[in-house]
JSON list of C-alpha atoms in Angstrom, two decimals:
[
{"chain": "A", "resi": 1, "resn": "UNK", "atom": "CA", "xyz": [22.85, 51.53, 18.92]},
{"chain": "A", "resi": 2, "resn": "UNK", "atom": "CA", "xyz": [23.51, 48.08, 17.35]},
{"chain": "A", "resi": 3, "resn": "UNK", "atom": "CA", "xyz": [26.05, 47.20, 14.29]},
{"chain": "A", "resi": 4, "resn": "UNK", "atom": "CA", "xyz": [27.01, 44.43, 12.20]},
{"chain": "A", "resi": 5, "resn": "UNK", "atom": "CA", "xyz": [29.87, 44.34, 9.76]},
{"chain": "A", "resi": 6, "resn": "UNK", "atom": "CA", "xyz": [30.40, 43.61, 6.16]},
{"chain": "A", "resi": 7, "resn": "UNK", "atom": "CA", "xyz": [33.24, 42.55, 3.89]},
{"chain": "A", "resi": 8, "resn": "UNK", "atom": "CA", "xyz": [32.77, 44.18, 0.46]},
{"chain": "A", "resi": 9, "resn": "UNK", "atom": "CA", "xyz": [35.11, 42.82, -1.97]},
{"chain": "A", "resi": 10, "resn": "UNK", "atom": "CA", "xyz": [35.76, 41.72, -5.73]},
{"chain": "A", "resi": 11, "resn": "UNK", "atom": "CA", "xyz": [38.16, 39.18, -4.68]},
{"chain": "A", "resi": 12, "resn": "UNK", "atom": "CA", "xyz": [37.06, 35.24, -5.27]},
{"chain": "A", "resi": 13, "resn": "UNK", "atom": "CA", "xyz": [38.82, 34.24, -2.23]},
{"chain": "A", "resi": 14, "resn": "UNK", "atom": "CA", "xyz": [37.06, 35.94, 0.10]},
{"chain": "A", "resi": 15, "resn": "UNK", "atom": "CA", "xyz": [33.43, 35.90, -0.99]},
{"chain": "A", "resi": 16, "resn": "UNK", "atom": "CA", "xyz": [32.93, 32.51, 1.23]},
{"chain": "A", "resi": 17, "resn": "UNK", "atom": "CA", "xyz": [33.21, 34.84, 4.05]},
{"chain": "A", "resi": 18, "resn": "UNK", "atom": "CA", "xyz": [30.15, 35.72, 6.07]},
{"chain": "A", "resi": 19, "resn": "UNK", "atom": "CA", "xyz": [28.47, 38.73, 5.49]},
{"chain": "A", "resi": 20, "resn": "UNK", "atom": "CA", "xyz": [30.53, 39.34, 2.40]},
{"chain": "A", "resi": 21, "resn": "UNK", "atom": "CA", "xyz": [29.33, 41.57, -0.45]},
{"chain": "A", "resi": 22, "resn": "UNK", "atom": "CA", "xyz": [31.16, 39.91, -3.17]},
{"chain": "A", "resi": 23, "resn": "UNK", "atom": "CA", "xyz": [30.98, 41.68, -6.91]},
{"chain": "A", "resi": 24, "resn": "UNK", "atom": "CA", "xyz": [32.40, 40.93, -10.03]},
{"chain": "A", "resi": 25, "resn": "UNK", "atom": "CA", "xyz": [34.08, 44.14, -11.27]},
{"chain": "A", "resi": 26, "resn": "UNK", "atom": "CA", "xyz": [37.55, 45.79, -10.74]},
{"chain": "A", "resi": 27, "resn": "UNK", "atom": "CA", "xyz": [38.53, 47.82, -7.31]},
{"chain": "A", "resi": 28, "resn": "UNK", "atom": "CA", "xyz": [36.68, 51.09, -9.04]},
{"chain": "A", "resi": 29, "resn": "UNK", "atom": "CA", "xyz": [33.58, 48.80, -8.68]},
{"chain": "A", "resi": 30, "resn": "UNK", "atom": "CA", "xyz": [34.17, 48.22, -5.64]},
{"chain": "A", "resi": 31, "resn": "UNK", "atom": "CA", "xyz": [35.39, 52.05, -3.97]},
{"chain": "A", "resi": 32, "resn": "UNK", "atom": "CA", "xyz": [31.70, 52.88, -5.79]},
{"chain": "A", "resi": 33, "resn": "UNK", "atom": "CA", "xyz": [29.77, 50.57, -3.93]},
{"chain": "A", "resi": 34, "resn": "UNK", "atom": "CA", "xyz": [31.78, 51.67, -0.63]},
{"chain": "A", "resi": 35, "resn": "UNK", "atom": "CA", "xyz": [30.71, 55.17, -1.34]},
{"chain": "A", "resi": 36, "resn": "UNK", "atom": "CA", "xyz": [26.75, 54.09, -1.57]},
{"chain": "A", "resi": 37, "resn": "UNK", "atom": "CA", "xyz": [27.43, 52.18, 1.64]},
{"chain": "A", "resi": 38, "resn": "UNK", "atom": "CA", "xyz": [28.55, 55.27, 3.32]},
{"chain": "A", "resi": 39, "resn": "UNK", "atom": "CA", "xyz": [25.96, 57.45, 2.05]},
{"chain": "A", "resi": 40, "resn": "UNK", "atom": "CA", "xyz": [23.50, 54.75, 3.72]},
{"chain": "A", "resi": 41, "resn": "UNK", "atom": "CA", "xyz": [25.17, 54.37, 6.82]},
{"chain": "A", "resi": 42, "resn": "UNK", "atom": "CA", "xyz": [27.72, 52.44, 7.24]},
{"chain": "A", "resi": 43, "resn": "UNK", "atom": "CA", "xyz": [31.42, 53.66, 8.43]},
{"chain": "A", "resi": 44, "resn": "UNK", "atom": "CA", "xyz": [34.74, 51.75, 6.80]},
{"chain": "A", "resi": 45, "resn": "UNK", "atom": "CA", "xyz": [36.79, 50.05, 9.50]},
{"chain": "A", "resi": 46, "resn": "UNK", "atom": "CA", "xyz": [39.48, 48.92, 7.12]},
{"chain": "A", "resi": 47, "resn": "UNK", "atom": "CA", "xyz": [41.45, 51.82, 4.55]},
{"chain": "A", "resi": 48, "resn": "UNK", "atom": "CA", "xyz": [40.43, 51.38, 1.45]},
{"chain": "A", "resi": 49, "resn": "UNK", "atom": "CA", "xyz": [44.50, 52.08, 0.46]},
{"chain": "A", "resi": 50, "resn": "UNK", "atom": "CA", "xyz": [45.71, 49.15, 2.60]},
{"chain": "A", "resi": 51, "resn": "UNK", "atom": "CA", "xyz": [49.15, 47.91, 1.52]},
{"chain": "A", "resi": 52, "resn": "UNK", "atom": "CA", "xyz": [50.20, 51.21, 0.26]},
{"chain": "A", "resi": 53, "resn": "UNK", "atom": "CA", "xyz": [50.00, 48.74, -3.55]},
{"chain": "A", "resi": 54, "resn": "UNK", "atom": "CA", "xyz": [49.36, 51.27, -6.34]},
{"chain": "A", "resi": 55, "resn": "UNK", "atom": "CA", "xyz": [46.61, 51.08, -8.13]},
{"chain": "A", "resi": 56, "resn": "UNK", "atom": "CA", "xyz": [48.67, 50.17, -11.44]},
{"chain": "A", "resi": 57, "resn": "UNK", "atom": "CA", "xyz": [49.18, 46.96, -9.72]},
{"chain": "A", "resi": 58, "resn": "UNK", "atom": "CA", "xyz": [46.13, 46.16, -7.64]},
{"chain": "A", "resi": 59, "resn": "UNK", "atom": "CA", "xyz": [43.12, 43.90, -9.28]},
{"chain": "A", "resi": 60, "resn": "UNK", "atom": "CA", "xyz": [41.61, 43.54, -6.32]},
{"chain": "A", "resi": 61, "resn": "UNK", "atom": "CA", "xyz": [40.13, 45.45, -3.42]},
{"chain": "A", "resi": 62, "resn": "UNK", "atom": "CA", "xyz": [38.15, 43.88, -0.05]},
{"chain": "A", "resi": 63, "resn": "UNK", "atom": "CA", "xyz": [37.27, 46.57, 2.97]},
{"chain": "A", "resi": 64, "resn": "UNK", "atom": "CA", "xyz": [35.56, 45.45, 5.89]},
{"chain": "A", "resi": 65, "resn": "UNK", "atom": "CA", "xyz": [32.45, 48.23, 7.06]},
{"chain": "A", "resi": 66, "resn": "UNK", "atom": "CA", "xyz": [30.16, 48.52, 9.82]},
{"chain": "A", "resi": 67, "resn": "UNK", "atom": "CA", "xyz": [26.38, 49.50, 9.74]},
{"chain": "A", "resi": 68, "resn": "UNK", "atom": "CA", "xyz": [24.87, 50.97, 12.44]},
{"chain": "A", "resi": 69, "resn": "UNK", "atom": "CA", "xyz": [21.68, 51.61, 13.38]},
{"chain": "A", "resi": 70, "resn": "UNK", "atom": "CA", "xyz": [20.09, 54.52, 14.34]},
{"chain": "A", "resi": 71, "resn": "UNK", "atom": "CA", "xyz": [17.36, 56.64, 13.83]},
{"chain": "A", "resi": 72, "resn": "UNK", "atom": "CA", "xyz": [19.37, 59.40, 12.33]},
{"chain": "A", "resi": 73, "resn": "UNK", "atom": "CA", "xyz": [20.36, 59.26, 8.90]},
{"chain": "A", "resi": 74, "resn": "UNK", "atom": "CA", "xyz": [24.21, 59.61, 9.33]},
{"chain": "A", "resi": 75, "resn": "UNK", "atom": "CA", "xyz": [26.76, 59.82, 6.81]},
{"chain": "A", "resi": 76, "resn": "UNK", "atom": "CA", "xyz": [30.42, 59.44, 8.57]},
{"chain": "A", "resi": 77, "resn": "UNK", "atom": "CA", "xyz": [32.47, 62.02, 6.55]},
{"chain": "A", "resi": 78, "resn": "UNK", "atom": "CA", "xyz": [35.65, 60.54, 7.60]},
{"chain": "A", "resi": 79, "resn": "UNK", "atom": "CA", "xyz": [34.65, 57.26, 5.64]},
{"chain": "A", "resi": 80, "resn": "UNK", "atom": "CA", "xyz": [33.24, 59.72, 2.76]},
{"chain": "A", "resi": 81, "resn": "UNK", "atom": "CA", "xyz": [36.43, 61.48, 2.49]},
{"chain": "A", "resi": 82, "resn": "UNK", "atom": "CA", "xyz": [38.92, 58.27, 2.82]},
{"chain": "A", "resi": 83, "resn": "UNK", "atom": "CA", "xyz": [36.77, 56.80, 0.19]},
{"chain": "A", "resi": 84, "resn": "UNK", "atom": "CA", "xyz": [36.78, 59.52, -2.35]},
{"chain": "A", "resi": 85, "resn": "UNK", "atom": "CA", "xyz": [40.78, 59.99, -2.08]},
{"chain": "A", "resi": 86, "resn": "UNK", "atom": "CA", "xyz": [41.08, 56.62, -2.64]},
{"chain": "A", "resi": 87, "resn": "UNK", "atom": "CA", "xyz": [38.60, 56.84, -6.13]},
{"chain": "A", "resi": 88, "resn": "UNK", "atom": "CA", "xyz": [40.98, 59.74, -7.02]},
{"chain": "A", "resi": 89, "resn": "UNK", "atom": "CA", "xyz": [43.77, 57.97, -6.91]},
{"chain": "A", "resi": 90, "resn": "UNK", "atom": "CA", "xyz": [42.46, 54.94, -8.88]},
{"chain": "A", "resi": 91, "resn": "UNK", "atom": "CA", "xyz": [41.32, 56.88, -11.32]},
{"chain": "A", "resi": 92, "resn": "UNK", "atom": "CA", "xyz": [44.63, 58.78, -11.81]},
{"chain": "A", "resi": 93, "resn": "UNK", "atom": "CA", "xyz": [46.29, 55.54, -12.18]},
{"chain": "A", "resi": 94, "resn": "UNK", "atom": "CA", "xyz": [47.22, 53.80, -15.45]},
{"chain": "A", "resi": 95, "resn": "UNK", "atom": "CA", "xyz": [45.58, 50.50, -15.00]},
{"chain": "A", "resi": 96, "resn": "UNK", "atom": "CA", "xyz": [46.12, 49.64, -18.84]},
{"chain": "A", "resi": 97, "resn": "UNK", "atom": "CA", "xyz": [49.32, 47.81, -17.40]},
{"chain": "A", "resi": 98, "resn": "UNK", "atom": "CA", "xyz": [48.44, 45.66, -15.57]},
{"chain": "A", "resi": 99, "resn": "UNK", "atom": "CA", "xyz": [50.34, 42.00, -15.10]},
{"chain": "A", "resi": 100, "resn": "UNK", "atom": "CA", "xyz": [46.70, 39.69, -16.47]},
{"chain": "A", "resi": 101, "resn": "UNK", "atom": "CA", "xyz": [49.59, 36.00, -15.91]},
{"chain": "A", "resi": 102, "resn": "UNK", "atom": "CA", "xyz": [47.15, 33.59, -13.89]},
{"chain": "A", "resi": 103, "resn": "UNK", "atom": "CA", "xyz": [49.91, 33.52, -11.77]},
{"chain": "A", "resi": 104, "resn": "UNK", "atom": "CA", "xyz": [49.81, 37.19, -11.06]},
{"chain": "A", "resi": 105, "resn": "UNK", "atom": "CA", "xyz": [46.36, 37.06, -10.71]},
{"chain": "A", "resi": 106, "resn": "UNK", "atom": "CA", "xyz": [46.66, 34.40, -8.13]},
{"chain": "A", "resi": 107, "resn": "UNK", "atom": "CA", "xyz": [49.44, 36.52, -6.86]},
{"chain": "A", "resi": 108, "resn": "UNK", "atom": "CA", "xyz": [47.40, 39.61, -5.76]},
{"chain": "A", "resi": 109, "resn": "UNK", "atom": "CA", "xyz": [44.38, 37.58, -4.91]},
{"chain": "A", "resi": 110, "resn": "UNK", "atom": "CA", "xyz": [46.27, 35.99, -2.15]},
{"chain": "A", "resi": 111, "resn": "UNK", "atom": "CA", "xyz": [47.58, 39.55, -1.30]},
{"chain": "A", "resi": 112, "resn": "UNK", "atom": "CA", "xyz": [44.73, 41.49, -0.84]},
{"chain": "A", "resi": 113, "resn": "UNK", "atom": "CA", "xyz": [43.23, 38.35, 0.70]},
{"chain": "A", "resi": 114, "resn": "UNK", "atom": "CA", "xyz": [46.51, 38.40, 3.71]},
{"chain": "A", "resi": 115, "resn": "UNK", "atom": "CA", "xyz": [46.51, 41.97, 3.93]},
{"chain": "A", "resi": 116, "resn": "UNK", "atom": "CA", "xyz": [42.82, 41.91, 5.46]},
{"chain": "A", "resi": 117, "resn": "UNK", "atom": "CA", "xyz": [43.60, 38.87, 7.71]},
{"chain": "A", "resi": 118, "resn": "UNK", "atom": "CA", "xyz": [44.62, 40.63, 10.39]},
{"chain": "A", "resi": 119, "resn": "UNK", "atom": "CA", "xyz": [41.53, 42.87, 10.10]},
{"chain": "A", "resi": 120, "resn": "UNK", "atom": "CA", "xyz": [39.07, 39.85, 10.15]},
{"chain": "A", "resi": 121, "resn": "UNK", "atom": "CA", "xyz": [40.73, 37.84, 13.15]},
{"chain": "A", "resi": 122, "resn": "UNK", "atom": "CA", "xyz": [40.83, 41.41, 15.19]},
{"chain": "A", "resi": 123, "resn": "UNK", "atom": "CA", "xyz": [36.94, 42.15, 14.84]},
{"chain": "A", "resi": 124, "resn": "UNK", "atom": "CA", "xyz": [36.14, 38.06, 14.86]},
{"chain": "A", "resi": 125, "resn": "UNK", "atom": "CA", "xyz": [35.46, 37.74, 11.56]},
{"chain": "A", "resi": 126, "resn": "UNK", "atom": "CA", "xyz": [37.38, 35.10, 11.14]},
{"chain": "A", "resi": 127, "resn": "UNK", "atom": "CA", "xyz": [39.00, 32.95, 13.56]},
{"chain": "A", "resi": 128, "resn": "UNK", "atom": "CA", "xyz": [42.35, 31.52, 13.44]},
{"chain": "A", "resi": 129, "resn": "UNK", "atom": "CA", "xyz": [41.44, 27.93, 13.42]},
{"chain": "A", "resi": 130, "resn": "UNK", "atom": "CA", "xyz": [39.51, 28.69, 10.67]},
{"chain": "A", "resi": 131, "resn": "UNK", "atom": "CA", "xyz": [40.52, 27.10, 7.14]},
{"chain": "A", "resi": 132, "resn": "UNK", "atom": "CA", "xyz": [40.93, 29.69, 4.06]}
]
C-alpha cells in the first residue's frame, strides 16, 4: 500500500505549499471537503480542532490528510467521526462575531499557519530551512 499526503486549507498562507488543496470559503468549507476526502479514502493526520481556538474566533482551518491506496474502498471511521464532531461544533458556534480588523485577520492566519508547523516539518512537508 502506497500514500501521499495533502494539506487542505482556506488559509492564503499556506496554499504555496505542495500538495495543498487551497479553497476560498470559511473553515465549514473546509471540514466539508475533509468529509468527501474521507468518504474517498483518505485518513486525517492532523485534528481538525487543533489549538483548542473556538470556532467564534477561528477564520481559518488547514488539516494535513493522507490517501492511500488500495483496492478496497475504505472509509477510516475514526477520521469520519473526528470530522463530524468538529462540523458540530462549528455549526453550534456563533460566528456572527467574529473580529473582520486586517490585523486580526493577519492575526489568525499566522496562527493556524504555526499551529500546523510542527505537523508539516514532522511528516517532511516542510523543512526547516525552508522560507514561509
Amino acid at each position: 500500500m502506497s500514500f501521499f499526503y495533502e494539506v487542505v486549507t482556506n488559509n492564503p498562507r499556506l496554499k504555496h505549499i505542495a500538495g495543498c488543496v487551497y479553497l476560498e470559503g470559511c473553515p465549514l468549507d473546509v471540514l466539508a471537503m475533509l468529509r468527501d476526502k474521507v468518504h474517498d479514502g483518505y485518513r486525517l493526520i492532523s485534528h481538525p480542532l487543533t489549538g483548542n481556538i473556538p470556532p467564534e474566533k477561528r477564520l481559518y482551518l488547514t488539516v494535513l490528510l493522507a490517501s492511500f491506496t488500495s483496492d478496497d474502498d475504505f472509509v477510516d471511521q475514526e477520521s469520519l467521526n473526528l470530522i463530524e464532531r468538529a462540523l458540530e461544533i462549528y455549526e453550534r458556534a456563533d460566528r456572527n462575531h467574529i473580529d473582520l480588523d486586517p490585523s486580526s485577520i493577519e492575526d489568525m492566519q499566522f496562527l493556524d499557519e504555526q499551529l500546523m508547523m510542527p505537523v508539516f516539518y514532522q511528516y517532511g512537508i516542510l523543512s526547516n530551512r525552508e522560507v514561509h
